[in-house]
DNA sequence: TTACGTGCAAAATTTTTGCAGGGAT
DNA sequence: ATCCCTGCAAAAATTTTGCACGTAA
């Protein structure tokens, strides 16, 4: 966990008068550990259990809501009905996602032109570009070459 | 339903040897009726029930999978854990989405510059831009002005 | 001390599936 | 006649919640 993240969390907890408990600490450690960016609720649960086997799903989901609502975590859609979470916005607020339509491989990228143009479009349509995120779904190389990705049967 | 959509469906059914049954017909009519673009599984279920009260969720979900897999319907993420479907890709294959991070208002738009630049980025990162879709999440005007959207309590 | 937070377990949601019967080709 | 499709109902998967107890500030 970077100092930047640590501070954001501190600010949030101070602001809302939240208590820093062990269950929350464990979940935060799991969510913002630097290994592996995106995760699903269940993946985070596994990570957290590795840190403390007593981790409960109820608390995890409640913490997840807390973090998403306050902007420390972003929900991203990897397709296929999976809700994933992205803990990487604090360090890289301007990053976007390229997601394979088939195998859900995710690549994060930053692109100034894309960001600027996205801002223009967003503004033109009456939206505020703050916290704007851009997702592009396309076909990964494997899909393009072989016609299907690893996890797909046919 | 436009003739274009009708033909795409025909081709799909011919290609895969699918049978055009009444339950499927009803679901297709509901999905590709021109009123109201995006829908969730449940909203589609209501629409279909209005056409034929005997519509079953099982068949609806099975048909949904069919249509998504074959590209006639696209999944889009409106945030907040809702999976929505977009039937508008056949008529406007190059349209993108601007989605409010808070109230999930959706605006479809086309923008050549965005599309071209998106293609470049996609290609640069080793993806194939075919069927690429761009989603931008930002804050709608209500959210920006009042600090919260209609459906949000606080 | 005293709200706030936690965990269990039950409930609620949403989606998938086995199976026997029905229908399209 | 064959094999795909359907509907029911049960199961699965995911997320939320009531309640009594625990605990950080």
Short mmCIF file of C-alpha atoms (C1' of nucleotides) in Angstrom, two decimals:
data_model
loop_
_atom_site.label_atom_id
_atom_site.label_comp_id
_atom_site.label_asym_id
_atom_site.label_seq_id
_atom_site.Cartn_x
_atom_site.Cartn_y
_atom_site.Cartn_z
CA UNK A 1 0.00 0.00 0.00
CA UNK A 2 1.44 3.35 -1.00
CA UNK A 3 1.60 6.26 1.43
CA UNK A 4 -0.80 8.09 -0.85
CA UNK A 5 -3.44 5.41 -0.48
CA UNK A 6 -2.82 5.21 3.22
CA UNK A 7 -3.52 8.90 3.56
CA UNK A 8 -6.66 8.82 1.47
CA UNK A 9 -7.97 6.10 3.73
CA UNK A 10 -7.03 8.08 6.80
CA UNK A 11 -8.86 11.13 5.47
CA UNK A 12 -11.94 9.09 4.68
CA UNK A 13 -12.04 7.52 8.10
CA UNK A 14 -11.51 10.85 9.84
CA UNK A 15 -14.11 12.55 7.71
CA UNK A 16 -16.80 9.97 8.29
CA UNK A 17 -15.79 9.16 11.82
CA UNK A 18 -15.20 5.53 10.91
CA UNK A 19 -13.34 3.21 13.22
CA UNK A 20 -10.26 1.43 12.11
CA UNK A 21 -10.89 -2.12 13.20
CA UNK A 22 -8.89 -5.24 12.53
CA UNK A 23 -11.40 -6.71 10.04
CA UNK A 24 -11.33 -3.50 8.07
CA UNK A 25 -7.56 -3.27 8.27
CA UNK A 26 -7.26 -6.76 6.84
CA UNK A 27 -9.65 -6.02 4.00
CA UNK A 28 -7.89 -2.75 3.20
CA UNK A 29 -4.53 -4.49 3.18
CA UNK A 30 -5.89 -7.11 0.82
CA UNK A 31 -7.53 -4.57 -1.46
CA UNK A 32 -4.60 -2.20 -1.74
CA UNK A 33 -1.72 -4.63 -1.59
CA UNK A 34 0.29 -3.92 -4.68
CA UNK A 35 0.01 -7.39 -6.17
CA UNK A 36 -2.60 -7.83 -8.87
CA UNK A 37 -4.76 -4.88 -9.61
CA UNK A 38 -8.37 -5.82 -10.25
CA UNK A 39 -10.37 -8.27 -8.20
CA UNK A 40 -13.86 -9.55 -7.70
CA UNK A 41 -15.55 -9.65 -4.32
CA UNK A 42 -14.70 -13.30 -4.05
CA UNK A 43 -11.08 -12.85 -5.03
CA UNK A 44 -10.73 -10.16 -2.43
CA UNK A 45 -12.29 -12.50 0.08
CA UNK A 46 -9.63 -15.09 -0.67
CA UNK A 47 -6.86 -12.51 -0.39
CA UNK A 48 -8.24 -11.29 2.90
CA UNK A 49 -8.61 -14.81 4.25
CA UNK A 50 -4.95 -15.39 3.48
CA UNK A 51 -4.16 -12.49 5.79
CA UNK A 52 -6.69 -13.46 8.42
CA UNK A 53 -8.73 -16.62 8.13
CA UNK A 54 -11.50 -15.14 10.24
CA UNK A 55 -12.46 -12.60 7.57
CA UNK A 56 -16.21 -12.51 7.03
CA UNK A 57 -18.02 -11.95 3.78
CA UNK A 58 -20.55 -9.68 5.43
CA UNK A 59 -17.90 -7.27 6.61
CA UNK A 60 -16.10 -7.53 3.32
CA UNK A 61 -19.19 -6.55 1.34
CA UNK A 62 -19.95 -3.76 3.75
CA UNK A 63 -16.42 -2.44 3.43
CA UNK A 64 -16.59 -2.74 -0.34
CA UNK A 65 -19.70 -0.55 -0.43
CA UNK A 66 -17.95 1.94 1.82
CA UNK A 67 -14.90 2.17 -0.40
CA UNK A 68 -16.81 2.38 -3.66
CA UNK A 69 -19.15 5.05 -2.35
CA UNK A 70 -16.25 7.17 -1.23
CA UNK A 71 -14.30 6.71 -4.43
CA UNK A 72 -11.34 4.74 -3.11
CA UNK A 73 -12.38 1.78 -5.19
CA UNK A 74 -13.97 1.81 -8.63
CA UNK A 75 -16.28 -0.77 -10.02
CA UNK A 76 -15.35 -1.95 -13.47
CA UNK A 77 -17.27 -4.25 -15.74
CA UNK A 78 -15.26 -7.05 -17.26
CA UNK A 79 -18.28 -8.43 -19.03
CA UNK A 80 -19.81 -11.81 -18.35
CA UNK A 81 -21.70 -10.61 -15.33
CA UNK A 82 -18.65 -10.26 -13.13
CA UNK A 83 -18.36 -7.16 -11.01
CA UNK A 84 -14.73 -6.26 -10.44
CA UNK A 85 -13.07 -3.60 -8.40
CA UNK A 86 -10.15 -1.41 -9.29
CA UNK A 87 -7.94 -0.16 -6.45
CA UNK A 88 -5.55 1.65 -8.72
CA UNK A 89 -7.33 4.97 -9.17
CA UNK A 90 -5.66 6.79 -6.37
CA UNK A 91 -2.16 6.34 -7.72
CA UNK A 92 -3.20 6.64 -11.37
CA UNK A 93 -6.38 8.67 -11.53
CA UNK A 94 -6.16 9.03 -15.28
CA UNK A 95 -5.89 5.43 -16.33
CA UNK A 96 -8.34 3.70 -18.61
CA UNK A 97 -9.17 0.11 -19.41
CA UNK A 98 -8.94 -2.02 -22.48
CA UNK A 99 -10.92 -5.18 -21.93
CA UNK A 100 -11.23 -8.25 -24.10
CA UNK A 101 -14.84 -8.85 -25.01
CA UNK A 102 -14.30 -12.56 -24.75
CA UNK A 103 -11.71 -13.59 -22.20
CA UNK A 104 -11.95 -10.48 -20.03
CA UNK A 105 -8.23 -9.81 -20.12
CA UNK A 106 -7.70 -6.29 -18.85
CA UNK A 107 -5.01 -3.82 -19.83
CA UNK A 108 -4.72 -0.51 -18.08
CA UNK A 109 -3.44 2.37 -20.11
CA UNK A 110 -3.00 6.09 -20.02
CA UNK A 111 -3.32 8.22 -23.12
CA UNK A 112 -3.37 11.96 -23.06
CA UNK A 113 -5.14 12.38 -26.38
CA UNK A 114 -7.83 9.95 -25.36
CA UNK A 115 -8.30 11.72 -22.05
CA UNK A 116 -8.50 15.18 -23.56
CA UNK A 117 -10.87 14.10 -26.29
CA UNK A 118 -12.95 12.18 -23.77
CA UNK A 119 -13.23 15.34 -21.69
CA UNK A 120 -14.46 17.29 -24.70
CA UNK A 121 -17.10 14.76 -25.59
CA UNK A 122 -18.18 14.43 -22.00
CA UNK A 123 -18.52 18.17 -21.58
CA UNK A 124 -20.31 18.58 -24.87
CA UNK A 125 -22.94 16.11 -23.71
CA UNK A 126 -23.54 17.96 -20.47
CA UNK A 127 -21.55 15.76 -18.15
CA UNK A 128 -18.77 16.74 -15.79
CA UNK A 129 -15.52 15.02 -16.70
CA UNK A 130 -14.26 14.74 -13.14
CA UNK A 131 -13.56 11.15 -12.29
CA UNK A 132 -14.34 10.24 -15.86
CA UNK A 133 -13.22 6.75 -16.81
CA UNK A 134 -12.92 5.35 -20.29
CA UNK A 135 -13.35 1.69 -21.04
CA UNK A 136 -12.71 0.17 -24.43
CA UNK A 137 -13.83 -3.34 -25.17
CA UNK A 138 -12.20 -5.07 -28.07
CA UNK A 139 -10.73 -8.38 -29.07
CA UNK A 140 -7.45 -9.58 -27.60
CA UNK A 141 -4.79 -11.05 -29.84
CA UNK A 142 -5.59 -14.65 -28.99
CA UNK A 143 -9.23 -14.12 -29.82
CA UNK A 144 -8.34 -12.41 -33.06
CA UNK A 145 -5.93 -15.10 -34.19
CA UNK A 146 -7.59 -18.27 -33.02
CA UNK A 147 -11.20 -17.18 -32.96
CA UNK A 148 -11.58 -17.92 -29.30
CA UNK A 149 -9.88 -17.27 -25.99
CA UNK A 150 -8.47 -19.65 -23.44
CA UNK A 151 -11.50 -19.99 -21.23
CA UNK A 152 -14.03 -20.33 -23.99
CA UNK A 153 -15.07 -23.83 -25.05
CA UNK A 154 -16.47 -22.83 -28.40
CA UNK B 1 -37.73 -4.00 -35.36
CA UNK B 2 -35.84 -2.78 -38.41
CA UNK B 3 -35.42 -4.94 -41.50
CA UNK B 4 -31.70 -4.92 -40.83
CA UNK B 5 -32.14 -6.48 -37.41
CA UNK B 6 -34.65 -8.93 -38.78
CA UNK B 7 -32.14 -10.12 -41.33
CA UNK B 8 -29.29 -10.44 -38.82
CA UNK B 9 -31.53 -12.62 -36.72
CA UNK B 10 -32.49 -14.68 -39.73
CA UNK B 11 -28.83 -15.21 -40.63
CA UNK B 12 -27.99 -16.22 -37.08
CA UNK B 13 -30.82 -18.72 -36.90
CA UNK B 14 -29.98 -20.18 -40.27
CA UNK B 15 -26.29 -20.38 -39.48
CA UNK B 16 -26.75 -22.16 -36.18
CA UNK B 17 -29.77 -24.16 -37.20
CA UNK B 18 -31.85 -22.59 -34.46
CA UNK B 19 -35.60 -22.95 -34.46
CA UNK B 20 -37.82 -19.94 -34.50
CA UNK B 21 -40.31 -20.67 -31.77
CA UNK B 22 -43.01 -18.49 -30.32
CA UNK B 23 -41.20 -17.92 -26.99
CA UNK B 24 -38.12 -16.77 -28.86
CA UNK B 25 -40.17 -14.64 -31.21
CA UNK B 26 -41.76 -12.85 -28.28
CA UNK B 27 -38.42 -12.24 -26.60
CA UNK B 28 -36.86 -10.97 -29.82
CA UNK B 29 -39.81 -8.65 -30.38
CA UNK B 30 -39.43 -7.30 -26.87
CA UNK B 31 -35.67 -6.88 -27.17
CA UNK B 32 -35.63 -5.20 -30.55
CA UNK B 33 -38.81 -3.19 -30.36
CA UNK B 34 -37.79 0.34 -31.08
CA UNK B 35 -38.98 1.80 -27.80
CA UNK B 36 -36.37 2.35 -25.15
CA UNK B 37 -32.90 1.15 -25.92
CA UNK B 38 -31.18 -0.45 -22.95
CA UNK B 39 -32.77 -2.94 -20.63
CA UNK B 40 -31.93 -5.30 -17.83
CA UNK B 41 -32.93 -8.94 -17.87
CA UNK B 42 -35.84 -8.14 -15.63
CA UNK B 43 -37.01 -5.20 -17.71
CA UNK B 44 -36.92 -7.36 -20.79
CA UNK B 45 -38.92 -9.96 -18.91
CA UNK B 46 -41.61 -7.37 -18.20
CA UNK B 47 -41.64 -6.23 -21.81
CA UNK B 48 -41.93 -9.79 -23.02
CA UNK B 49 -44.68 -10.59 -20.55
CA UNK B 50 -46.63 -7.65 -21.91
CA UNK B 51 -46.49 -9.34 -25.30
CA UNK B 52 -47.16 -12.81 -23.97
CA UNK B 53 -47.88 -13.42 -20.32
CA UNK B 54 -46.58 -16.97 -20.57
CA UNK B 55 -42.98 -15.83 -21.11
CA UNK B 56 -40.58 -17.74 -18.87
CA UNK B 57 -37.44 -16.41 -17.27
CA UNK B 58 -35.53 -19.58 -18.09
CA UNK B 59 -36.11 -19.18 -21.80
CA UNK B 60 -35.45 -15.48 -21.58
CA UNK B 61 -32.06 -15.98 -19.96
CA UNK B 62 -31.21 -18.70 -22.44
CA UNK B 63 -32.13 -16.45 -25.33
CA UNK B 64 -30.16 -13.60 -23.82
CA UNK B 65 -27.03 -15.75 -23.72
CA UNK B 66 -27.65 -16.74 -27.30
CA UNK B 67 -27.96 -13.18 -28.50
CA UNK B 68 -25.00 -11.86 -26.55
CA UNK B 69 -22.75 -14.68 -27.70
CA UNK B 70 -23.61 -14.06 -31.29
CA UNK B 71 -23.21 -10.32 -31.04
CA UNK B 72 -26.80 -9.23 -31.62
CA UNK B 73 -26.95 -7.86 -28.12
CA UNK B 74 -24.19 -6.21 -26.15
CA UNK B 75 -23.79 -6.21 -22.43
CA UNK B 76 -23.16 -2.82 -20.93
CA UNK B 77 -22.33 -1.98 -17.37
CA UNK B 78 -24.36 0.81 -15.86
CA UNK B 79 -22.61 0.45 -12.55
CA UNK B 80 -24.26 -0.59 -9.31
CA UNK B 81 -24.15 -4.25 -10.16
CA UNK B 82 -26.82 -4.07 -12.84
CA UNK B 83 -26.18 -5.90 -16.06
CA UNK B 84 -27.88 -4.20 -18.96
CA UNK B 85 -28.23 -5.09 -22.60
CA UNK B 86 -27.95 -2.87 -25.63
CA UNK B 87 -29.92 -3.87 -28.73
CA UNK B 88 -28.82 -0.87 -30.74
CA UNK B 89 -25.52 -2.10 -32.12
CA UNK B 90 -26.82 -3.47 -35.35
CA UNK B 91 -28.27 -0.19 -36.54
CA UNK B 92 -25.50 1.96 -35.03
CA UNK B 93 -22.40 -0.19 -34.74
CA UNK B 94 -20.23 2.79 -33.95
CA UNK B 95 -22.07 4.25 -31.01
CA UNK B 96 -20.57 4.70 -27.60
CA UNK B 97 -21.92 5.29 -24.12
CA UNK B 98 -21.69 8.08 -21.64
CA UNK B 99 -22.92 6.85 -18.28
CA UNK B 100 -23.48 8.73 -15.07
CA UNK B 101 -21.42 7.23 -12.29
CA UNK B 102 -24.18 7.90 -9.85
CA UNK B 103 -27.66 7.72 -11.34
CA UNK B 104 -26.79 5.48 -14.27
CA UNK B 105 -28.32 7.80 -16.84
CA UNK B 106 -27.08 6.66 -20.23
CA UNK B 107 -26.42 8.77 -23.30
CA UNK B 108 -25.46 7.15 -26.57
CA UNK B 109 -23.20 9.11 -28.83
CA UNK B 110 -21.13 8.80 -31.96
CA UNK B 111 -17.89 10.68 -32.37
CA UNK B 112 -15.52 10.08 -35.22
CA UNK B 113 -12.46 11.44 -33.47
CA UNK B 114 -13.12 9.30 -30.44
CA UNK B 115 -13.61 6.24 -32.62
CA UNK B 116 -10.47 6.80 -34.65
CA UNK B 117 -8.34 7.53 -31.61
CA UNK B 118 -9.84 4.56 -29.81
CA UNK B 119 -8.86 2.37 -32.74
CA UNK B 120 -5.30 3.62 -32.57
CA UNK B 121 -4.97 2.98 -28.88
CA UNK B 122 -6.61 -0.41 -29.18
CA UNK B 123 -4.30 -1.46 -31.98
CA UNK B 124 -1.23 -0.13 -30.21
CA UNK B 125 -2.03 -2.34 -27.25
CA UNK B 126 -2.35 -5.44 -29.39
CA UNK B 127 -6.11 -5.64 -29.56
CA UNK B 128 -8.32 -5.83 -32.62
CA UNK B 129 -10.62 -2.83 -32.86
CA UNK B 130 -13.46 -4.73 -34.49
CA UNK B 131 -16.59 -4.43 -32.41
CA UNK B 132 -14.75 -2.07 -30.13
CA UNK B 133 -17.02 -0.15 -27.77
CA UNK B 134 -16.12 2.87 -25.74
CA UNK B 135 -17.77 3.68 -22.45
CA UNK B 136 -17.19 6.87 -20.55
CA UNK B 137 -18.39 7.22 -17.01
CA UNK B 138 -18.74 10.70 -15.66
CA UNK B 139 -21.06 12.86 -13.64
CA UNK B 140 -24.39 13.96 -15.03
CA UNK B 141 -25.52 17.56 -14.68
CA UNK B 142 -27.83 16.91 -11.77
CA UNK B 143 -25.09 15.17 -9.86
CA UNK B 144 -22.66 17.96 -10.61
CA UNK B 145 -25.04 20.72 -9.56
CA UNK B 146 -26.79 19.23 -6.59
CA UNK B 147 -24.20 16.75 -5.41
CA UNK B 148 -26.52 13.81 -5.81
CA UNK B 149 -28.88 12.27 -8.34
CA UNK B 150 -32.58 11.57 -8.15
CA UNK B 151 -32.41 8.01 -6.93
CA UNK B 152 -29.72 8.56 -4.36
CA UNK B 153 -30.78 9.15 -0.76
CA UNK B 154 -27.55 10.72 0.35
"C1'" DT C 1 -19.34 4.50 28.29
"C1'" DT C 2 -21.61 4.26 23.99
"C1'" DA C 3 -22.34 4.23 19.44
"C1'" DC C 4 -20.37 1.93 15.77
"C1'" DG C 5 -18.79 -2.46 13.88
"C1'" DT C 6 -18.89 -7.55 13.56
"C1'" DG C 7 -20.27 -12.21 12.58
"C1'" DC C 8 -23.64 -15.56 12.07
"C1'" DA C 9 -27.20 -17.18 9.63
"C1'" DA C 10 -31.18 -16.30 7.16
"C1'" DA C 11 -33.08 -13.74 3.33
"C1'" DA C 12 -33.09 -11.52 -1.00
"C1'" DT C 13 -31.53 -11.20 -5.78
"C1'" DT C 14 -30.17 -12.73 -9.93
"C1'" DT C 15 -28.98 -16.40 -13.02
"C1'" DT C 16 -28.33 -21.32 -14.22
"C1'" DT C 17 -29.70 -26.07 -14.82
"C1'" DG C 18 -31.89 -31.06 -14.71
"C1'" DC C 19 -35.52 -33.21 -16.48
"C1'" DA C 20 -39.60 -34.69 -18.70
"C1'" DG C 21 -42.79 -33.25 -22.04
"C1'" DG C 22 -43.79 -30.51 -26.43
"C1'" DG C 23 -43.03 -28.82 -30.95
"C1'" DA C 24 -40.40 -27.37 -35.30
"C1'" DT C 25 -38.38 -29.19 -39.29
"C1'" DA D 1 -39.56 -39.27 -36.23
"C1'" DT D 2 -35.89 -36.72 -34.46
"C1'" DC D 3 -33.74 -33.64 -31.80
"C1'" DC D 4 -34.06 -29.03 -30.30
"C1'" DC D 5 -36.64 -26.10 -27.18
"C1'" DT D 6 -39.50 -25.10 -23.22
"C1'" DG D 7 -41.17 -24.58 -18.57
"C1'" DC D 8 -41.13 -25.86 -13.99
"C1'" DA D 9 -38.88 -25.93 -9.98
"C1'" DA D 10 -34.80 -26.62 -7.62
"C1'" DA D 11 -30.11 -25.18 -7.29
"C1'" DA D 12 -26.42 -22.05 -7.64
"C1'" DA D 13 -24.16 -17.85 -7.21
"C1'" DT D 14 -23.85 -13.41 -5.39
"C1'" DT D 15 -25.04 -9.80 -2.21
"C1'" DT D 16 -27.78 -7.84 1.65
"C1'" DT D 17 -29.63 -7.65 6.29
"C1'" DG D 18 -31.51 -8.47 11.36
"C1'" DC D 19 -29.87 -9.13 15.61
"C1'" DA D 20 -27.22 -9.79 19.67
"C1'" DC D 21 -22.60 -9.28 21.05
"C1'" DG D 22 -17.95 -7.06 20.87
"C1'" DT D 23 -14.95 -3.08 20.86
"C1'" DA D 24 -12.61 1.36 19.36
"C1'" DA D 25 -12.55 6.03 20.68
#
